[in-house]
Short mmCIF file of C-alpha atoms in Angstrom, two decimals:
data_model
loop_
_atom_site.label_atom_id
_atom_site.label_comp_id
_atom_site.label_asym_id
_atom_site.label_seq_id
_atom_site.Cartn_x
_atom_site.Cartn_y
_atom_site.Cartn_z
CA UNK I 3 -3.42 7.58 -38.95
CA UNK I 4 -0.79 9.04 -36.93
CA UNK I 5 2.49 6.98 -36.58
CA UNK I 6 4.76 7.64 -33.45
CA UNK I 7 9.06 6.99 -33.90
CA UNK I 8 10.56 4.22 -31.84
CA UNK I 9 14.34 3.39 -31.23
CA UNK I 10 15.71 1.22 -34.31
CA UNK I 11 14.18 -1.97 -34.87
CA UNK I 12 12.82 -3.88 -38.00
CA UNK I 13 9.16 -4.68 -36.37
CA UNK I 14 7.53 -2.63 -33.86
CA UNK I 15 4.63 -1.56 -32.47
CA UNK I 16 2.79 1.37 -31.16
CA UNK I 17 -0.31 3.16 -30.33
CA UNK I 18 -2.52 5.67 -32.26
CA UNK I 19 -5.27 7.57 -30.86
CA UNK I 20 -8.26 8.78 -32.95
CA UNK I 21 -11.83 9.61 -33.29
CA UNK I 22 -13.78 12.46 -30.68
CA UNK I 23 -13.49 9.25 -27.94
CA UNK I 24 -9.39 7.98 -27.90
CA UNK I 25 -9.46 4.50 -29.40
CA UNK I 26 -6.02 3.06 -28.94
CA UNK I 27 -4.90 1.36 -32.47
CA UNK I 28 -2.04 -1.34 -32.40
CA UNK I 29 0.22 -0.77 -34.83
CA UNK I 30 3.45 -2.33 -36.75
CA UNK I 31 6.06 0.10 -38.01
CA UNK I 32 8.88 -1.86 -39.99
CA UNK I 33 11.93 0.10 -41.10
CA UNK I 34 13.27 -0.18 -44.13
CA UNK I 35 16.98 -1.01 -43.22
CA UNK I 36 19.09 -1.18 -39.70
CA UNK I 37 19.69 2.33 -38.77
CA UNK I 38 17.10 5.00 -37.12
CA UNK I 39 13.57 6.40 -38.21
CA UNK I 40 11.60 9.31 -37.54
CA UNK I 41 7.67 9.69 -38.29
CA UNK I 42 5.62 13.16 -38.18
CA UNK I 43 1.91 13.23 -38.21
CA UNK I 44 0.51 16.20 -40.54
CA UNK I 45 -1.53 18.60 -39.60
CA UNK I 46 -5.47 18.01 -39.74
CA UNK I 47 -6.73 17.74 -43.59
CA UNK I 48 -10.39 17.69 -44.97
CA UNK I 49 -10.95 14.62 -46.55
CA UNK I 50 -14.23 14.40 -49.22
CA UNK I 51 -15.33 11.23 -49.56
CA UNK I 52 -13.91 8.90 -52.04
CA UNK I 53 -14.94 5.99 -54.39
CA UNK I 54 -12.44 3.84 -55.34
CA UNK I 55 -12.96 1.76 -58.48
CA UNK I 56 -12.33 -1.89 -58.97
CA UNK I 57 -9.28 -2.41 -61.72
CA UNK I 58 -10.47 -2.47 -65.18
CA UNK I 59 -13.92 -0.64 -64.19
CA UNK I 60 -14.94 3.02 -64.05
CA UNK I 61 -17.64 2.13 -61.33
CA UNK I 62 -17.09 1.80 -57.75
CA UNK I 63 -16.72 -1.37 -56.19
CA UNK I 64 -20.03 -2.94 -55.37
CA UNK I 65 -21.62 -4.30 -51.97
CA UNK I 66 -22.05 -8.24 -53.33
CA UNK I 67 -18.16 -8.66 -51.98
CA UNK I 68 -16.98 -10.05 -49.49
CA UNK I 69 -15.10 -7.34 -47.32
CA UNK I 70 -11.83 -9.19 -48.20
CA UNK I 71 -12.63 -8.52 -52.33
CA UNK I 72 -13.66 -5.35 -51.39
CA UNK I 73 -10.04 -4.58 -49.81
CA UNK I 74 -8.39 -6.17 -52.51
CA UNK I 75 -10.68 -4.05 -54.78
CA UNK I 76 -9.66 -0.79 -53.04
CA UNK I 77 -6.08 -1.36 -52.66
CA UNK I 78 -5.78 -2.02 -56.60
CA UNK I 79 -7.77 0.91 -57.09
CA UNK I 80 -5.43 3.09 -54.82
CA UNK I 81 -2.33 2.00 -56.65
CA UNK I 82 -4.04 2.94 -59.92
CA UNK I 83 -4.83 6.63 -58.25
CA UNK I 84 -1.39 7.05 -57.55
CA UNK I 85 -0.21 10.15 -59.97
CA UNK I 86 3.12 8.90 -61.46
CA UNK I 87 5.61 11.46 -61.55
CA UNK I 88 6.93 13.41 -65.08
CA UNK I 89 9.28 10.92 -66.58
CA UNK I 90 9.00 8.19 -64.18
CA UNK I 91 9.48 4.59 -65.41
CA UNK I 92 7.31 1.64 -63.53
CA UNK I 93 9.77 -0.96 -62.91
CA UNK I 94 8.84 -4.64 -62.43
CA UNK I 95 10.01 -5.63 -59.44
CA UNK I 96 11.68 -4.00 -56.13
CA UNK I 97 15.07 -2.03 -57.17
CA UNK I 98 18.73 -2.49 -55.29
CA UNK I 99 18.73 0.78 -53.95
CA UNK I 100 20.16 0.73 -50.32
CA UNK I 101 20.32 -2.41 -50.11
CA UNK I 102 17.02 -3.42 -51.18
CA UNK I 103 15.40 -1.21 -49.22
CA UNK I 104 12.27 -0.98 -51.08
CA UNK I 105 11.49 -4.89 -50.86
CA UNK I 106 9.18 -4.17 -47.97
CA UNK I 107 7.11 -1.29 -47.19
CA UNK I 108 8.17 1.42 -43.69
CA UNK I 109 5.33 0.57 -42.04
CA UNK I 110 2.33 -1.17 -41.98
CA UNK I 111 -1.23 -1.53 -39.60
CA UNK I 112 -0.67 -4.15 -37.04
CA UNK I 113 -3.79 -6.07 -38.50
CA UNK I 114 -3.97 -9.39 -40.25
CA UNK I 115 -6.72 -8.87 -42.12
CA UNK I 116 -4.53 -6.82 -44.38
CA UNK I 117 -4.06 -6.58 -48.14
CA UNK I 118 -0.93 -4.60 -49.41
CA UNK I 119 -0.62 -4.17 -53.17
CA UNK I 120 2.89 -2.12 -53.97
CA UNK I 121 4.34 -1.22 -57.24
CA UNK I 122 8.37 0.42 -58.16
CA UNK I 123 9.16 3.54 -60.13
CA UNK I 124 12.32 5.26 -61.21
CA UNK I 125 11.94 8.55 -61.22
CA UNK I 126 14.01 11.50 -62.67
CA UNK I 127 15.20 14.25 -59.57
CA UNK I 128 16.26 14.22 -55.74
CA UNK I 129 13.72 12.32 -53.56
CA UNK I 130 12.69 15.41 -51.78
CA UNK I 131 11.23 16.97 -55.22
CA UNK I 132 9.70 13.69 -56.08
CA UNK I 133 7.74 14.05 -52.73
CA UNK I 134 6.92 17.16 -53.22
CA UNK I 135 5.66 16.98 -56.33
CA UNK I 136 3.23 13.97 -55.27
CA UNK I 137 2.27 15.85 -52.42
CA UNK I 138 0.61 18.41 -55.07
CA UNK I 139 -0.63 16.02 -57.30
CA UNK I 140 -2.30 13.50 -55.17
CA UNK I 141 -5.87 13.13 -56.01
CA UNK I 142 -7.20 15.69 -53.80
CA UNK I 143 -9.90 12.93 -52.30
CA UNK I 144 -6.42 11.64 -50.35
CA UNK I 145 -5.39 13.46 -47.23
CA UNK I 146 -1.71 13.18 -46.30
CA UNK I 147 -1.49 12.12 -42.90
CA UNK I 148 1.45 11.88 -42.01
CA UNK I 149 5.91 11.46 -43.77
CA UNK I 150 8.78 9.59 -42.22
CA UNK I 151 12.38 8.46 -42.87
CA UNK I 152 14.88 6.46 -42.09
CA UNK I 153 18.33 5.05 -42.85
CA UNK I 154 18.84 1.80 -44.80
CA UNK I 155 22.38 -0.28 -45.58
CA UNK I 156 25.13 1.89 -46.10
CA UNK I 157 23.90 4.86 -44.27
CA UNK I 158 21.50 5.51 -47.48
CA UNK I 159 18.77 7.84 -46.18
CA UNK I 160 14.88 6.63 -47.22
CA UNK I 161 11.77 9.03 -47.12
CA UNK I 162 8.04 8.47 -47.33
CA UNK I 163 4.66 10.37 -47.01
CA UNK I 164 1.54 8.75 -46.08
CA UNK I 165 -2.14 9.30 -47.58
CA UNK I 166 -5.54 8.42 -46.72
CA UNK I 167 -8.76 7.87 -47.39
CA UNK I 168 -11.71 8.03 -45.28
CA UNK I 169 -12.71 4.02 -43.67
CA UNK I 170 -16.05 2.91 -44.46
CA UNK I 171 -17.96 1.71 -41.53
CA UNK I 172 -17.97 -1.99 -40.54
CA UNK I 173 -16.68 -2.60 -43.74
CA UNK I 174 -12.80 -1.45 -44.15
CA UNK I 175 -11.64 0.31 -41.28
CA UNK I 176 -8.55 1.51 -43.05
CA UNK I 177 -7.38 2.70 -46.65
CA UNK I 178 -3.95 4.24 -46.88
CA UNK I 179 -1.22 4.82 -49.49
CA UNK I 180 2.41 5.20 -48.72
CA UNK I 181 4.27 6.93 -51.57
CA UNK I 182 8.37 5.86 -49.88
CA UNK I 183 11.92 7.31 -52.30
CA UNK I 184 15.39 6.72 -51.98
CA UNK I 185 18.44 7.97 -54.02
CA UNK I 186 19.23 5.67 -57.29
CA UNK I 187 21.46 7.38 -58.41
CA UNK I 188 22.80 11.30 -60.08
CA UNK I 189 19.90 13.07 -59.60
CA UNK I 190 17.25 9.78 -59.92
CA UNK I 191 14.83 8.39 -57.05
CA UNK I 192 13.48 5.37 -57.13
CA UNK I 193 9.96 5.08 -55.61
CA UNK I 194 7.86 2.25 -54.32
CA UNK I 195 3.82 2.78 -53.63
CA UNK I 196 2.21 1.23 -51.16
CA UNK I 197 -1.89 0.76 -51.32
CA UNK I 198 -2.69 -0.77 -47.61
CA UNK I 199 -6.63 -1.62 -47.15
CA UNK I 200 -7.83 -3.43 -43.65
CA UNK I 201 -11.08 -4.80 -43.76
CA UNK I 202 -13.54 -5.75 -40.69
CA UNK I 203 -13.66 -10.01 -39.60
CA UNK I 204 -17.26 -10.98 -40.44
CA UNK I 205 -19.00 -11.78 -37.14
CA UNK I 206 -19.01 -15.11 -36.07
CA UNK I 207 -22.24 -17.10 -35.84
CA UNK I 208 -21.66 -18.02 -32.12
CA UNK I 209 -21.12 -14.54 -31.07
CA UNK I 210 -24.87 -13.38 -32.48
CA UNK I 211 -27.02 -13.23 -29.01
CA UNK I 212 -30.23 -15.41 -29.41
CA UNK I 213 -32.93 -12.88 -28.94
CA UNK I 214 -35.67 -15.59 -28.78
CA UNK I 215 -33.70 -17.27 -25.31
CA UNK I 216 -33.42 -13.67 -23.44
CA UNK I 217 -36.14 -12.09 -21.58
CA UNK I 218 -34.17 -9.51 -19.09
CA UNK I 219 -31.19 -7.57 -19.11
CA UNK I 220 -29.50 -6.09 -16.66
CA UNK I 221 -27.24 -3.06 -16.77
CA UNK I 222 -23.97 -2.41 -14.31
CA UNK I 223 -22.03 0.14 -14.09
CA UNK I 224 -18.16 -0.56 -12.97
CA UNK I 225 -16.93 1.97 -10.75
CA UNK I 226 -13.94 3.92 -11.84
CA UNK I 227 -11.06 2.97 -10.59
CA UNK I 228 -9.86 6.58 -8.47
CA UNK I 229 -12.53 6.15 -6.82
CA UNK I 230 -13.92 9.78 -7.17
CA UNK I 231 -17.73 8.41 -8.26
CA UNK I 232 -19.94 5.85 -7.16
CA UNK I 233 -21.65 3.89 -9.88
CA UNK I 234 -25.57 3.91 -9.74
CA UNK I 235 -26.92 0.44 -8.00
CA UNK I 236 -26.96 -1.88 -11.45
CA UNK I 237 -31.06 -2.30 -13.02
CA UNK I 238 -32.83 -4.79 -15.04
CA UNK I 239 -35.26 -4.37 -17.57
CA UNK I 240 -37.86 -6.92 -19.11
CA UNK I 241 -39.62 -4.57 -21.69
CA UNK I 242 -39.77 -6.56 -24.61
CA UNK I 243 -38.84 -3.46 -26.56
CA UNK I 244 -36.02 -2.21 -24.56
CA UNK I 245 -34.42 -6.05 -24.51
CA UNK I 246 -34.90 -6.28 -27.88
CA UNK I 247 -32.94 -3.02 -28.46
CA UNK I 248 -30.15 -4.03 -26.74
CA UNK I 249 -29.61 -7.60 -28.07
CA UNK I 250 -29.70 -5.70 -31.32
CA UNK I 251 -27.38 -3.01 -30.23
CA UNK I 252 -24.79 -6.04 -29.46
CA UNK I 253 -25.27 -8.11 -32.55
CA UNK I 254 -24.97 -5.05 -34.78
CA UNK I 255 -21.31 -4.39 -33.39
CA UNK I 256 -18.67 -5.10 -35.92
CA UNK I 257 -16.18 -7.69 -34.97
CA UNK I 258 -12.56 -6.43 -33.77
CA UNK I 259 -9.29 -7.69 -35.46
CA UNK I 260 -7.08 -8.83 -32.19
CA UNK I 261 -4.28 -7.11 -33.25
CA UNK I 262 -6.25 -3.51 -33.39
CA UNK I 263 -6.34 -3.98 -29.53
CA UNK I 264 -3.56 -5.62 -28.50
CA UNK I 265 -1.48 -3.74 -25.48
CA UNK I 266 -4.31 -1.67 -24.42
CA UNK I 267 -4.25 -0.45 -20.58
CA UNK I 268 -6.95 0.20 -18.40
CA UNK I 269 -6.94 4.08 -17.56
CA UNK I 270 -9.79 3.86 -15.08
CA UNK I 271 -12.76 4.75 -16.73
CA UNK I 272 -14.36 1.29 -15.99
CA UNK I 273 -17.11 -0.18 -17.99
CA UNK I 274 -20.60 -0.70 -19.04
CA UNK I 275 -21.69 -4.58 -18.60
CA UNK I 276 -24.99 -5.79 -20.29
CA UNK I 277 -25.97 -9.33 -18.88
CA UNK I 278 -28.97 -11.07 -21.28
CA UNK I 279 -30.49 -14.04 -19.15
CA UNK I 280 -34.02 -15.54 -19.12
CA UNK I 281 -35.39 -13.27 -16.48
CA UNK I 282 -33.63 -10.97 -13.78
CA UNK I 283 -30.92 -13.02 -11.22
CA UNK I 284 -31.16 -16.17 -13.70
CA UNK I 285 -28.18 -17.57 -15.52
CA UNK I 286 -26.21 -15.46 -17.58
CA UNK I 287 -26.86 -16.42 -21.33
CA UNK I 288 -24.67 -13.56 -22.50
CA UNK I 289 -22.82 -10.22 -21.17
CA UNK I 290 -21.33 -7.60 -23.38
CA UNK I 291 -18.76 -5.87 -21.22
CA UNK I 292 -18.64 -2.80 -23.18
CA UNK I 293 -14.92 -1.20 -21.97
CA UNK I 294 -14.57 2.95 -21.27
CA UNK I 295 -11.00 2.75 -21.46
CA UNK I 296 -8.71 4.03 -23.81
CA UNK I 297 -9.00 0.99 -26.48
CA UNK I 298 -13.01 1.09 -25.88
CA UNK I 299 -14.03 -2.21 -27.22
CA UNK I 300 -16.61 -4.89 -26.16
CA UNK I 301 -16.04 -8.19 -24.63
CA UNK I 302 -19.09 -10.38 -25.69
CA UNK I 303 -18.92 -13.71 -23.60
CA UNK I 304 -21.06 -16.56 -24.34
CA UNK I 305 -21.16 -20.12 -24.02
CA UNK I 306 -17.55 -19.59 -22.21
CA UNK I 307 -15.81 -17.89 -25.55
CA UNK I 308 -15.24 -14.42 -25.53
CA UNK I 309 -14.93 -12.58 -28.91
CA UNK I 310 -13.76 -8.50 -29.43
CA UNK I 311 -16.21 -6.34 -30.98
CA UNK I 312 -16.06 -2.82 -31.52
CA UNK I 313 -14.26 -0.49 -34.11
CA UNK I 314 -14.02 2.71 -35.74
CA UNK I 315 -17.33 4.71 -36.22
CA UNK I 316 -20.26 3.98 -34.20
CA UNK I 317 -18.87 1.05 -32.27
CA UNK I 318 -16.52 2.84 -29.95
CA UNK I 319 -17.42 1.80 -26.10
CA UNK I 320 -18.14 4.69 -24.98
CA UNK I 321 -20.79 5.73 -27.82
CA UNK I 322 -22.00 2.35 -27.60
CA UNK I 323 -22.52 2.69 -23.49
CA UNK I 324 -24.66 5.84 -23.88
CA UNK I 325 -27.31 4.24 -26.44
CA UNK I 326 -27.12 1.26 -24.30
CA UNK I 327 -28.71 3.29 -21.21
CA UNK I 328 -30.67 5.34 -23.59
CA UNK I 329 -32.27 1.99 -25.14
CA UNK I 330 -33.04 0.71 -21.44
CA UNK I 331 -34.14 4.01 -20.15
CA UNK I 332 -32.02 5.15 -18.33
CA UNK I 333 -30.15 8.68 -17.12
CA UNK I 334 -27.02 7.47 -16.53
CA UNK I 335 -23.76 9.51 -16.96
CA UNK I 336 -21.20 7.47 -18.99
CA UNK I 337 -17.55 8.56 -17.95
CA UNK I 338 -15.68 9.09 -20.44
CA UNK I 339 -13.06 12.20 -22.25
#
């Protein structure tokens, strides 16, 4: 994940864009200290895939948890991956150094379903060569994404890199580490590792679309907002199959964390809305408002409550919009990048 600078402040947030769609991610950067911070995004990195292991056990973490044991499983394996430098003592609990500035982490996904498992070193050399020496010792199934700094109390200068793994799909939409130094001392750094896992909100049970209640859907396209194409008139289908795929389509979509969307501005690529009923013109039982804008999430509306859906892999809007069409039969063009 790439992570953008801001002007000094202890909590802020900002945007990331990702994936071959943009997908704008709300994020929280918190600086170490008063004082200024600049963040650098690396260049792209092939990332193999990755298993990591519960603590205590060789094996991977298995499917029977819940998504939040499986972050908390992944983030303690993380911090175990971590390759501890030549030398370097683990320290139980956050060190003085500039004030304290390795109490909290830099930075941190603006997501509350977040586990963050940290852990202190003191390490012999500058904090440059302790960095530097991570950076070639990683395991290689981490890809560094990113390094920032910063200035903490006194005017003491802070550094950190960031590493990640690949997310796994409607399960834990982010796995990072974030390996942060700062000088201790004659020629000693003291370190503190961060393992950050989000995980994906189970659905909830009101958001699932009855299937058994809807009998037509009806497709509408929004027109985009420059007013340079004119959607096709909106259609209905009644199939049984093709209704049936795209209930399914909707109650397949992960849920969305509020925070991952949070800020997102229209950019005029209008949307996709599916509206379930009984039959064609009755009353609405359900409509999926599937967004082509920059965040591309889902608005799912039922009952009056509306609920987010929509997340890294294969429920981005836009993605989501074209198998909609394709499910009903359609030839629409989906705007989109």
């Amino acid at each position: 994940m790439t992570w953008f600078p801001r002007p000094p402040a202890r909590h802020d947030r900002t945007h990331a864009r990702r994936h071959a769609r943009v997908l704008a991610l709300t994020t929280m950067l918190t600086l170490a200290g008063a004082g200024c911070a600049a963040v650098h995004a690396a260049g792209p990195t092939k990332v193999a895939a990755a298993h990591v292991t519960a603590p205590g056990s060789s094996r991977p973490a298995t499917t029977d948890l819940s998504p939040k044991q499986r972050a908390e499983a992944d983030a303690a394996g993380i911090l175990a991956a971590f390759a501890v430098p030549p030398g370097a003592a683990r320290l139980t609990q956050a060190p003085s150094a500039g004030g304290g500035a390795l109490k909290k982490p830099p930075q941190a996904p603006g997501d509350s379903d977040l586990i963050d498992k940290a852990a202190w070193y003191r390490a012999p050399g500058t904090p440059q060569a302790v960095l530097a020496w991570e950076s070639h010792h990683a395991p290689k199934s981490f890809a560094r994404t990113g390094s920032g700094s910063g200035s903490a109390a006194g005017g003491v200068s802070f550094r950190f890199d960031m590493y990640a793994l690949p997310a796994i799909t409607r399960l834990l939409d982010s796995r990072g580490m974030l390996v942060e130094v700062i000088p201790a001392g004659a020629n000693t750094t003291d370190v503190r590792v961060d393992a950050q896992v989000t995980w994906v909100p189970a659905r909830a049970a009101a958001s699932m679309i009855s299937s058994g209640d809807v009998h037509a859907a009806t497709l509408t396209l929004a027109p985009l907002a420059n007013g340079h194409s004119k959607p096709p008139k909106s259609v209905s289908v009644t199939a049984k199959a093709k209704v049936a795929a795209l209930v399914k389509l909707v109650n397949t979509m992960q849920s969305a964390s509020p925070a991952i969307y949070a800020g997102c501005q229209p950019n005029g690529y209008g949307a996709l809305t599916l509206t379930f009923a009984a039959q064609p013109g009755a009353h609405a039982l359900a409509a999926a408002a599937i967004s082509l804008d920059a965040c591309e999430y889902t608005t799912l509306t039922i009952g009056g409550h509306h609920y987010n859906l929509g997340g890294p892999g294969p429920d981005y809007g836009h993605g989501v919009a074209v198998k909609a069409t394709r499910a009903a039969g359609l030839t629409w063009k989906i705007p989109g990048y």
